[in-house]
Amino acid sequence: MGSISLEPLVLGKVIGDVIDNFTPSIKMIVTYNNKEIFNGYEPFPSTVSTRPRVEIQGGDMRSLFTLIMIDPDVPGPSDPYMREHLHWMVTDIPGTTDSTFGKELTSYEIPKPNIGIHRYVFVLFKQKKKHSITTPSSRDHFNTRSFSMQNDLGVPVAAAYFNARRPTAARKPTYI
């Protein structure tokens, strides 16, 4: 397997704000409506209104993975005092399959940033055993590092992110 560059995650401050430096060992492909999401990409808001398909290319059917999707920029990127907000969580995903084969612990919540450009981060962890992940009590003030420690997940095996901003309101014509 070729090396997967961490540079976009470093430049996007995903490494630092959300997770620590790690060595990717699994290829994760995030697609919305059959369009692959790349680090730092900004899709149209309508594109991300339905939950994505997340493929795990690696491991085997006996390997299990936990996927989380968070927004570290709540309520706004300049003062993210509510960091992090959990948007989605799927556990027990077998390797070489995708998120539809896992168990959804937290349902998908549509990204709806109010202030500035938000990062939406997908982090993939390898589980040690099945049904070992505890559902968080709240989506608010989620902490990826604490969650990983509490559930004995170790460091991530893959991560990706996209950017989103509040859709601009259509302007009404002005009449004189």
GROMACS .gro file of C-alpha atoms in nm:
model
  176
    1MET     CA    1   0.000   0.000   0.000
    2GLY     CA    2   0.135   0.343  -0.091
    3SER     CA    3   0.185   0.604   0.175
    4ILE     CA    4  -0.110   0.824   0.254
    5SER     CA    5  -0.013   1.187   0.301
    6LEU     CA    6  -0.094   1.349   0.633
    7GLU     CA    7  -0.006   1.693   0.495
    8PRO     CA    8  -0.368   1.803   0.425
    9LEU     CA    9  -0.467   1.698   0.779
   10VAL     CA   10  -0.176   1.899   0.921
   11LEU     CA   11  -0.249   2.204   0.705
   12GLY     CA   12  -0.620   2.184   0.790
   13LYS     CA   13  -0.521   2.164   1.160
   14VAL     CA   14  -0.719   1.840   1.198
   15ILE     CA   15  -0.397   1.700   1.343
   16GLY     CA   16  -0.358   1.919   1.647
   17ASP     CA   17  -0.718   2.033   1.699
   18VAL     CA   18  -0.886   1.691   1.683
   19ILE     CA   19  -0.631   1.411   1.672
   20ASP     CA   20  -0.261   1.363   1.731
   21ASN     CA   21  -0.015   1.270   1.460
   22PHE     CA   22  -0.061   0.908   1.347
   23THR     CA   23   0.044   0.672   1.070
   24PRO     CA   24  -0.249   0.589   0.838
   25SER     CA   25  -0.274   0.213   0.788
   26ILE     CA   26  -0.615   0.183   0.620
   27LYS     CA   27  -0.748   0.356   0.308
   28MET     CA   28  -1.084   0.518   0.381
   29ILE     CA   29  -1.296   0.658   0.096
   30VAL     CA   30  -1.579   0.898   0.183
   31THR     CA   31  -1.841   0.950  -0.088
   32TYR     CA   32  -2.158   1.158  -0.095
   33ASN     CA   33  -2.389   1.070  -0.385
   34ASN     CA   34  -2.104   0.879  -0.553
   35LYS     CA   35  -1.873   1.185  -0.536
   36GLU     CA   36  -1.553   1.126  -0.343
   37ILE     CA   37  -1.467   1.384  -0.076
   38PHE     CA   38  -1.105   1.498  -0.061
   39ASN     CA   39  -0.933   1.672   0.230
   40GLY     CA   40  -1.016   2.042   0.234
   41TYR     CA   41  -1.281   2.006  -0.039
   42GLU     CA   42  -1.594   2.219  -0.002
   43PRO     CA   43  -1.900   2.039  -0.139
   44PHE     CA   44  -2.234   2.208  -0.204
   45PRO     CA   45  -2.456   2.194   0.109
   46SER     CA   46  -2.713   1.985  -0.080
   47THR     CA   47  -2.442   1.723  -0.148
   48VAL     CA   48  -2.392   1.647   0.222
   49SER     CA   49  -2.761   1.639   0.319
   50THR     CA   50  -2.769   1.258   0.316
   51ARG     CA   51  -2.525   1.040   0.506
   52PRO     CA   52  -2.214   0.941   0.313
   53ARG     CA   53  -2.086   0.599   0.223
   54VAL     CA   54  -1.752   0.533   0.388
   55GLU     CA   55  -1.550   0.248   0.240
   56ILE     CA   56  -1.279   0.076   0.438
   57GLN     CA   57  -1.013  -0.064   0.208
   58GLY     CA   58  -0.796  -0.276   0.428
   59GLY     CA   59  -0.806  -0.516   0.716
   60ASP     CA   60  -1.027  -0.819   0.660
   61MET     CA   61  -1.381  -0.924   0.748
   62ARG     CA   62  -1.268  -1.011   1.102
   63SER     CA   63  -1.127  -0.660   1.161
   64LEU     CA   64  -1.380  -0.418   1.307
   65PHE     CA   65  -1.373  -0.040   1.283
   66THR     CA   66  -1.540   0.259   1.447
   67LEU     CA   67  -1.610   0.567   1.239
   68ILE     CA   68  -1.686   0.906   1.389
   69MET     CA   69  -1.771   1.232   1.215
   70ILE     CA   70  -1.728   1.552   1.413
   71ASP     CA   71  -1.731   1.930   1.369
   72PRO     CA   72  -1.446   2.084   1.572
   73ASP     CA   73  -1.550   2.442   1.484
   74VAL     CA   74  -1.870   2.488   1.689
   75PRO     CA   75  -2.016   2.746   1.710
   76GLY     CA   76  -1.760   2.921   1.487
   77PRO     CA   77  -1.400   2.861   1.378
   78SER     CA   78  -1.266   3.178   1.544
   79ASP     CA   79  -1.401   3.076   1.888
   80PRO     CA   80  -1.488   2.704   1.888
   81TYR     CA   81  -1.569   2.692   2.260
   82MET     CA   82  -1.817   2.405   2.212
   83ARG     CA   83  -1.559   2.189   2.032
   84GLU     CA   84  -1.633   1.909   1.925
   85HIS     CA   85  -1.985   1.828   1.798
   86LEU     CA   86  -2.054   1.466   1.707
   87HIS     CA   87  -2.237   1.433   1.374
   88TRP     CA   88  -2.227   1.058   1.321
   89MET     CA   89  -2.094   0.737   1.472
   90VAL     CA   90  -2.088   0.385   1.328
   91THR     CA   91  -1.920   0.092   1.504
   92ASP     CA   92  -1.846  -0.274   1.428
   93ILE     CA   93  -1.778  -0.205   1.058
   94PRO     CA   94  -1.602  -0.511   0.911
   95GLY     CA   95  -1.281  -0.443   0.717
   96THR     CA   96  -1.306  -0.440   0.334
   97THR     CA   97  -1.673  -0.327   0.356
   98ASP     CA   98  -1.839   0.010   0.413
   99SER     CA   99  -2.032   0.198   0.682
  100THR     CA  100  -2.365   0.039   0.583
  101PHE     CA  101  -2.237  -0.291   0.730
  102GLY     CA  102  -2.173  -0.138   1.073
  103LYS     CA  103  -2.397  -0.047   1.364
  104GLU     CA  104  -2.506   0.317   1.372
  105LEU     CA  105  -2.476   0.436   1.734
  106THR     CA  106  -2.537   0.804   1.659
  107SER     CA  107  -2.752   0.890   1.357
  108TYR     CA  108  -2.620   1.117   1.081
  109GLU     CA  109  -2.676   1.487   1.143
  110ILE     CA  110  -2.659   1.720   0.842
  111PRO     CA  111  -2.375   1.976   0.855
  112LYS     CA  112  -2.533   2.320   0.907
  113PRO     CA  113  -2.263   2.572   1.001
  114ASN     CA  114  -2.388   2.915   1.108
  115ILE     CA  115  -2.065   3.113   1.131
  116GLY     CA  116  -1.761   3.086   0.904
  117ILE     CA  117  -1.616   2.778   0.740
  118HIS     CA  118  -1.637   2.459   0.946
  119ARG     CA  119  -1.433   2.143   0.910
  120TYR     CA  120  -1.619   1.813   0.916
  121VAL     CA  121  -1.378   1.540   1.018
  122PHE     CA  122  -1.407   1.164   0.970
  123VAL     CA  123  -1.185   0.957   1.198
  124LEU     CA  124  -1.155   0.580   1.168
  125PHE     CA  125  -1.033   0.360   1.454
  126LYS     CA  126  -0.967  -0.012   1.463
  127GLN     CA  127  -1.162  -0.186   1.741
  128LYS     CA  128  -1.013  -0.459   1.957
  129LYS     CA  129  -1.344  -0.647   1.986
  130LYS     CA  130  -1.709  -0.638   1.875
  131HIS     CA  131  -1.977  -0.442   2.068
  132SER     CA  132  -1.710  -0.272   2.277
  133ILE     CA  133  -1.797   0.091   2.206
  134THR     CA  134  -2.011   0.299   2.442
  135THR     CA  135  -2.257   0.544   2.291
  136PRO     CA  136  -2.174   0.900   2.398
  137SER     CA  137  -2.434   1.064   2.622
  138SER     CA  138  -2.437   1.381   2.410
  139ARG     CA  139  -2.335   1.507   2.067
  140ASP     CA  140  -2.209   1.832   2.223
  141HIS     CA  141  -1.862   1.877   2.372
  142PHE     CA  142  -1.753   1.544   2.225
  143ASN     CA  143  -1.379   1.478   2.248
  144THR     CA  144  -1.223   1.241   1.997
  145ARG     CA  145  -0.907   1.184   2.205
  146SER     CA  146  -1.105   1.106   2.526
  147PHE     CA  147  -1.349   0.886   2.334
  148SER     CA  148  -1.060   0.688   2.190
  149MET     CA  149  -0.903   0.641   2.536
  150GLN     CA  150  -1.233   0.549   2.708
  151ASN     CA  151  -1.307   0.284   2.443
  152ASP     CA  152  -0.950   0.150   2.417
  153LEU     CA  153  -0.927   0.238   2.047
  154GLY     CA  154  -0.572   0.368   2.033
  155VAL     CA  155  -0.462   0.598   1.752
  156PRO     CA  156  -0.666   0.650   1.434
  157VAL     CA  157  -0.600   0.429   1.131
  158ALA     CA  158  -0.744   0.686   0.885
  159ALA     CA  159  -0.886   1.038   0.882
  160ALA     CA  160  -1.033   1.279   0.627
  161TYR     CA  161  -1.221   1.608   0.631
  162PHE     CA  162  -1.418   1.852   0.420
  163ASN     CA  163  -1.514   2.215   0.467
  164ALA     CA  164  -1.863   2.362   0.470
  165ARG     CA  165  -2.006   2.707   0.515
  166ARG     CA  166  -2.353   2.843   0.567
  167PRO     CA  167  -2.541   2.855   0.237
  168THR     CA  168  -2.581   3.214   0.123
  169ALA     CA  169  -2.937   3.335   0.115
  170ALA     CA  170  -3.074   3.419  -0.226
  171ARG     CA  171  -3.105   3.791  -0.262
  172LYS     CA  172  -3.445   3.937  -0.320
  173PRO     CA  173  -3.467   4.183  -0.608
  174THR     CA  174  -3.489   4.546  -0.500
  175TYR     CA  175  -3.762   4.757  -0.651
  176ILE     CA  176  -3.749   5.133  -0.660
   0.00000   0.00000   0.00000
